[in-house]
Amino acid sequence: SGMTLKARAAIMFKFHALVDAHSTELANIIVRENGKNLAEALADVAKGNETAEWATGLPQIAAGRQLEVSRGVTCQETREPLGVVAAIVPFNFPAMVPMWTVPISL
């Protein structure tokens, strides 16, 4: 992607805020479609949104690290985009599991 890490983090901030603002509506959809009670559905949305919130901080750690592991030997950690991302989601966690994977991949 041609987007900077900062731009992608801004999208995650917006996504997190939208999920937070519409959490009750999202939970009610889960109740209707999956048969969960409202408390479970709200927890499903909230737990997934925690990961989206964590993903907003990825620009601080995505730059990687460089460590001198012994004299004259350096290990470097780099993160590079790989391409398309997919998530197989169980029917009983329709909000939480996708939000465990997709925000981090973006």
JSON list of C-alpha atoms in Angstrom, two decimals:
[
{"chain": "A", "resi": 1, "resn": "SER", "atom": "CA", "xyz": [0.00, 0.00, 0.00]},
{"chain": "A", "resi": 2, "resn": "GLY", "atom": "CA", "xyz": [1.12, 3.51, -0.67]},
{"chain": "A", "resi": 3, "resn": "MET", "atom": "CA", "xyz": [-0.30, 4.67, 2.66]},
{"chain": "A", "resi": 4, "resn": "THR", "atom": "CA", "xyz": [2.01, 5.62, 5.48]},
{"chain": "A", "resi": 5, "resn": "LEU", "atom": "CA", "xyz": [1.80, 3.92, 8.86]},
{"chain": "A", "resi": 6, "resn": "LYS", "atom": "CA", "xyz": [0.47, 7.17, 10.29]},
{"chain": "A", "resi": 7, "resn": "ALA", "atom": "CA", "xyz": [-2.37, 7.25, 7.73]},
{"chain": "A", "resi": 8, "resn": "ARG", "atom": "CA", "xyz": [-3.27, 3.62, 8.46]},
{"chain": "A", "resi": 9, "resn": "ALA", "atom": "CA", "xyz": [-3.25, 4.32, 12.20]},
{"chain": "A", "resi": 10, "resn": "ALA", "atom": "CA", "xyz": [-5.61, 7.27, 11.62]},
{"chain": "A", "resi": 11, "resn": "ILE", "atom": "CA", "xyz": [-8.03, 4.87, 9.92]},
{"chain": "A", "resi": 12, "resn": "MET", "atom": "CA", "xyz": [-7.81, 2.53, 12.92]},
{"chain": "A", "resi": 13, "resn": "PHE", "atom": "CA", "xyz": [-8.53, 5.45, 15.30]},
{"chain": "A", "resi": 14, "resn": "LYS", "atom": "CA", "xyz": [-11.62, 6.29, 13.25]},
{"chain": "A", "resi": 15, "resn": "PHE", "atom": "CA", "xyz": [-12.69, 2.63, 13.10]},
{"chain": "A", "resi": 16, "resn": "HIS", "atom": "CA", "xyz": [-12.24, 2.27, 16.87]},
{"chain": "A", "resi": 17, "resn": "ALA", "atom": "CA", "xyz": [-14.31, 5.39, 17.51]},
{"chain": "A", "resi": 18, "resn": "LEU", "atom": "CA", "xyz": [-17.08, 4.23, 15.15]},
{"chain": "A", "resi": 19, "resn": "VAL", "atom": "CA", "xyz": [-17.27, 0.77, 16.75]},
{"chain": "A", "resi": 20, "resn": "ASP", "atom": "CA", "xyz": [-17.35, 2.39, 20.18]},
{"chain": "A", "resi": 21, "resn": "ALA", "atom": "CA", "xyz": [-20.10, 4.82, 19.14]},
{"chain": "A", "resi": 22, "resn": "HIS", "atom": "CA", "xyz": [-22.21, 2.07, 17.56]},
{"chain": "A", "resi": 23, "resn": "SER", "atom": "CA", "xyz": [-21.41, -0.80, 19.94]},
{"chain": "A", "resi": 24, "resn": "THR", "atom": "CA", "xyz": [-25.01, -1.23, 21.09]},
{"chain": "A", "resi": 25, "resn": "GLU", "atom": "CA", "xyz": [-26.29, -1.29, 17.52]},
{"chain": "A", "resi": 26, "resn": "LEU", "atom": "CA", "xyz": [-23.61, -3.83, 16.54]},
{"chain": "A", "resi": 27, "resn": "ALA", "atom": "CA", "xyz": [-24.43, -5.93, 19.60]},
{"chain": "A", "resi": 28, "resn": "ASN", "atom": "CA", "xyz": [-28.13, -5.92, 18.71]},
{"chain": "A", "resi": 29, "resn": "ILE", "atom": "CA", "xyz": [-27.27, -7.21, 15.24]},
{"chain": "A", "resi": 30, "resn": "ILE", "atom": "CA", "xyz": [-25.27, -10.03, 16.84]},
{"chain": "A", "resi": 31, "resn": "VAL", "atom": "CA", "xyz": [-28.23, -10.83, 19.11]},
{"chain": "A", "resi": 32, "resn": "ARG", "atom": "CA", "xyz": [-30.58, -11.06, 16.12]},
{"chain": "A", "resi": 33, "resn": "GLU", "atom": "CA", "xyz": [-28.23, -12.99, 13.86]},
{"chain": "A", "resi": 34, "resn": "ASN", "atom": "CA", "xyz": [-26.47, -15.28, 16.35]},
{"chain": "A", "resi": 35, "resn": "GLY", "atom": "CA", "xyz": [-28.87, -15.66, 19.22]},
{"chain": "A", "resi": 36, "resn": "LYS", "atom": "CA", "xyz": [-26.45, -14.40, 21.86]},
{"chain": "A", "resi": 37, "resn": "ASN", "atom": "CA", "xyz": [-27.82, -12.46, 24.78]},
{"chain": "A", "resi": 38, "resn": "LEU", "atom": "CA", "xyz": [-27.10, -8.73, 24.81]},
{"chain": "A", "resi": 39, "resn": "ALA", "atom": "CA", "xyz": [-24.37, -8.92, 27.49]},
{"chain": "A", "resi": 40, "resn": "GLU", "atom": "CA", "xyz": [-22.42, -11.53, 25.49]},
{"chain": "A", "resi": 41, "resn": "ALA", "atom": "CA", "xyz": [-22.85, -9.55, 22.27]},
{"chain": "A", "resi": 42, "resn": "LEU", "atom": "CA", "xyz": [-21.65, -6.33, 23.90]},
{"chain": "A", "resi": 43, "resn": "ALA", "atom": "CA", "xyz": [-18.62, -8.21, 25.27]},
{"chain": "A", "resi": 44, "resn": "ASP", "atom": "CA", "xyz": [-17.92, -9.63, 21.80]},
{"chain": "A", "resi": 45, "resn": "VAL", "atom": "CA", "xyz": [-17.85, -6.12, 20.30]},
{"chain": "A", "resi": 46, "resn": "ALA", "atom": "CA", "xyz": [-15.86, -4.61, 23.20]},
{"chain": "A", "resi": 47, "resn": "LYS", "atom": "CA", "xyz": [-13.21, -7.34, 23.21]},
{"chain": "A", "resi": 48, "resn": "GLY", "atom": "CA", "xyz": [-12.67, -7.00, 19.47]},
{"chain": "A", "resi": 49, "resn": "ASN", "atom": "CA", "xyz": [-12.49, -3.23, 19.73]},
{"chain": "A", "resi": 50, "resn": "GLU", "atom": "CA", "xyz": [-9.70, -3.56, 22.30]},
{"chain": "A", "resi": 51, "resn": "THR", "atom": "CA", "xyz": [-7.55, -5.07, 19.56]},
{"chain": "A", "resi": 52, "resn": "ALA", "atom": "CA", "xyz": [-8.47, -2.26, 17.17]},
{"chain": "A", "resi": 53, "resn": "GLU", "atom": "CA", "xyz": [-7.36, 0.19, 19.86]},
{"chain": "A", "resi": 54, "resn": "TRP", "atom": "CA", "xyz": [-4.07, -1.70, 20.29]},
{"chain": "A", "resi": 55, "resn": "ALA", "atom": "CA", "xyz": [-3.53, -1.60, 16.50]},
{"chain": "A", "resi": 56, "resn": "THR", "atom": "CA", "xyz": [-3.57, 2.22, 16.60]},
{"chain": "A", "resi": 57, "resn": "GLY", "atom": "CA", "xyz": [-0.23, 2.04, 18.43]},
{"chain": "A", "resi": 58, "resn": "LEU", "atom": "CA", "xyz": [1.50, -0.14, 15.84]},
{"chain": "A", "resi": 59, "resn": "PRO", "atom": "CA", "xyz": [3.38, 2.75, 14.17]},
{"chain": "A", "resi": 60, "resn": "GLN", "atom": "CA", "xyz": [5.47, 3.02, 17.34]},
{"chain": "A", "resi": 61, "resn": "ILE", "atom": "CA", "xyz": [6.58, -0.62, 17.16]},
{"chain": "A", "resi": 62, "resn": "ALA", "atom": "CA", "xyz": [6.40, -1.36, 13.42]},
{"chain": "A", "resi": 63, "resn": "ALA", "atom": "CA", "xyz": [9.73, 0.30, 12.72]},
{"chain": "A", "resi": 64, "resn": "GLY", "atom": "CA", "xyz": [11.40, -2.78, 14.17]},
{"chain": "A", "resi": 65, "resn": "ARG", "atom": "CA", "xyz": [14.38, -3.16, 16.42]},
{"chain": "A", "resi": 66, "resn": "GLN", "atom": "CA", "xyz": [18.07, -3.61, 16.00]},
{"chain": "A", "resi": 67, "resn": "LEU", "atom": "CA", "xyz": [19.98, -5.47, 18.68]},
{"chain": "A", "resi": 68, "resn": "GLU", "atom": "CA", "xyz": [23.63, -6.30, 19.04]},
{"chain": "A", "resi": 69, "resn": "VAL", "atom": "CA", "xyz": [23.35, -9.92, 20.17]},
{"chain": "A", "resi": 70, "resn": "SER", "atom": "CA", "xyz": [27.10, -10.43, 20.52]},
{"chain": "A", "resi": 71, "resn": "ARG", "atom": "CA", "xyz": [30.24, -8.55, 19.64]},
{"chain": "A", "resi": 72, "resn": "GLY", "atom": "CA", "xyz": [30.00, -7.66, 15.95]},
{"chain": "A", "resi": 73, "resn": "VAL", "atom": "CA", "xyz": [26.72, -9.56, 15.41]},
{"chain": "A", "resi": 74, "resn": "THR", "atom": "CA", "xyz": [23.55, -7.56, 14.95]},
{"chain": "A", "resi": 75, "resn": "CYS", "atom": "CA", "xyz": [20.00, -8.85, 14.55]},
{"chain": "A", "resi": 76, "resn": "GLN", "atom": "CA", "xyz": [17.42, -6.62, 12.95]},
{"chain": "A", "resi": 77, "resn": "GLU", "atom": "CA", "xyz": [13.66, -7.00, 13.06]},
{"chain": "A", "resi": 78, "resn": "THR", "atom": "CA", "xyz": [11.74, -5.59, 10.11]},
{"chain": "A", "resi": 79, "resn": "ARG", "atom": "CA", "xyz": [8.07, -5.67, 9.24]},
{"chain": "A", "resi": 80, "resn": "GLU", "atom": "CA", "xyz": [7.02, -5.74, 5.63]},
{"chain": "A", "resi": 81, "resn": "PRO", "atom": "CA", "xyz": [3.53, -5.97, 4.15]},
{"chain": "A", "resi": 82, "resn": "LEU", "atom": "CA", "xyz": [2.81, -9.37, 2.63]},
{"chain": "A", "resi": 83, "resn": "GLY", "atom": "CA", "xyz": [-0.39, -8.73, 0.70]},
{"chain": "A", "resi": 84, "resn": "VAL", "atom": "CA", "xyz": [-3.93, -10.05, 1.00]},
{"chain": "A", "resi": 85, "resn": "VAL", "atom": "CA", "xyz": [-5.29, -10.96, 4.41]},
{"chain": "A", "resi": 86, "resn": "ALA", "atom": "CA", "xyz": [-8.16, -13.33, 5.18]},
{"chain": "A", "resi": 87, "resn": "ALA", "atom": "CA", "xyz": [-9.73, -14.52, 8.41]},
{"chain": "A", "resi": 88, "resn": "ILE", "atom": "CA", "xyz": [-11.87, -17.60, 8.89]},
{"chain": "A", "resi": 89, "resn": "VAL", "atom": "CA", "xyz": [-14.37, -16.57, 11.54]},
{"chain": "A", "resi": 90, "resn": "PRO", "atom": "CA", "xyz": [-16.42, -18.90, 13.73]},
{"chain": "A", "resi": 91, "resn": "PHE", "atom": "CA", "xyz": [-20.13, -18.13, 13.69]},
{"chain": "A", "resi": 92, "resn": "ASN", "atom": "CA", "xyz": [-20.27, -17.66, 17.46]},
{"chain": "A", "resi": 93, "resn": "PHE", "atom": "CA", "xyz": [-17.80, -14.74, 17.56]},
{"chain": "A", "resi": 94, "resn": "PRO", "atom": "CA", "xyz": [-18.80, -12.61, 14.57]},
{"chain": "A", "resi": 95, "resn": "ALA", "atom": "CA", "xyz": [-17.24, -9.35, 15.79]},
{"chain": "A", "resi": 96, "resn": "MET", "atom": "CA", "xyz": [-14.41, -10.31, 18.09]},
{"chain": "A", "resi": 97, "resn": "VAL", "atom": "CA", "xyz": [-12.42, -12.72, 15.88]},
{"chain": "A", "resi": 98, "resn": "PRO", "atom": "CA", "xyz": [-12.32, -10.50, 12.77]},
{"chain": "A", "resi": 99, "resn": "MET", "atom": "CA", "xyz": [-11.20, -7.59, 14.95]},
{"chain": "A", "resi": 100, "resn": "TRP", "atom": "CA", "xyz": [-8.42, -9.77, 16.39]},
{"chain": "A", "resi": 101, "resn": "THR", "atom": "CA", "xyz": [-6.89, -10.14, 12.94]},
{"chain": "A", "resi": 102, "resn": "VAL", "atom": "CA", "xyz": [-7.87, -7.44, 10.45]},
{"chain": "A", "resi": 103, "resn": "PRO", "atom": "CA", "xyz": [-6.84, -4.26, 12.37]},
{"chain": "A", "resi": 104, "resn": "ILE", "atom": "CA", "xyz": [-3.38, -5.70, 13.06]},
{"chain": "A", "resi": 105, "resn": "SER", "atom": "CA", "xyz": [-2.91, -6.66, 9.42]},
{"chain": "A", "resi": 106, "resn": "LEU", "atom": "CA", "xyz": [-3.75, -3.15, 8.23]}
]
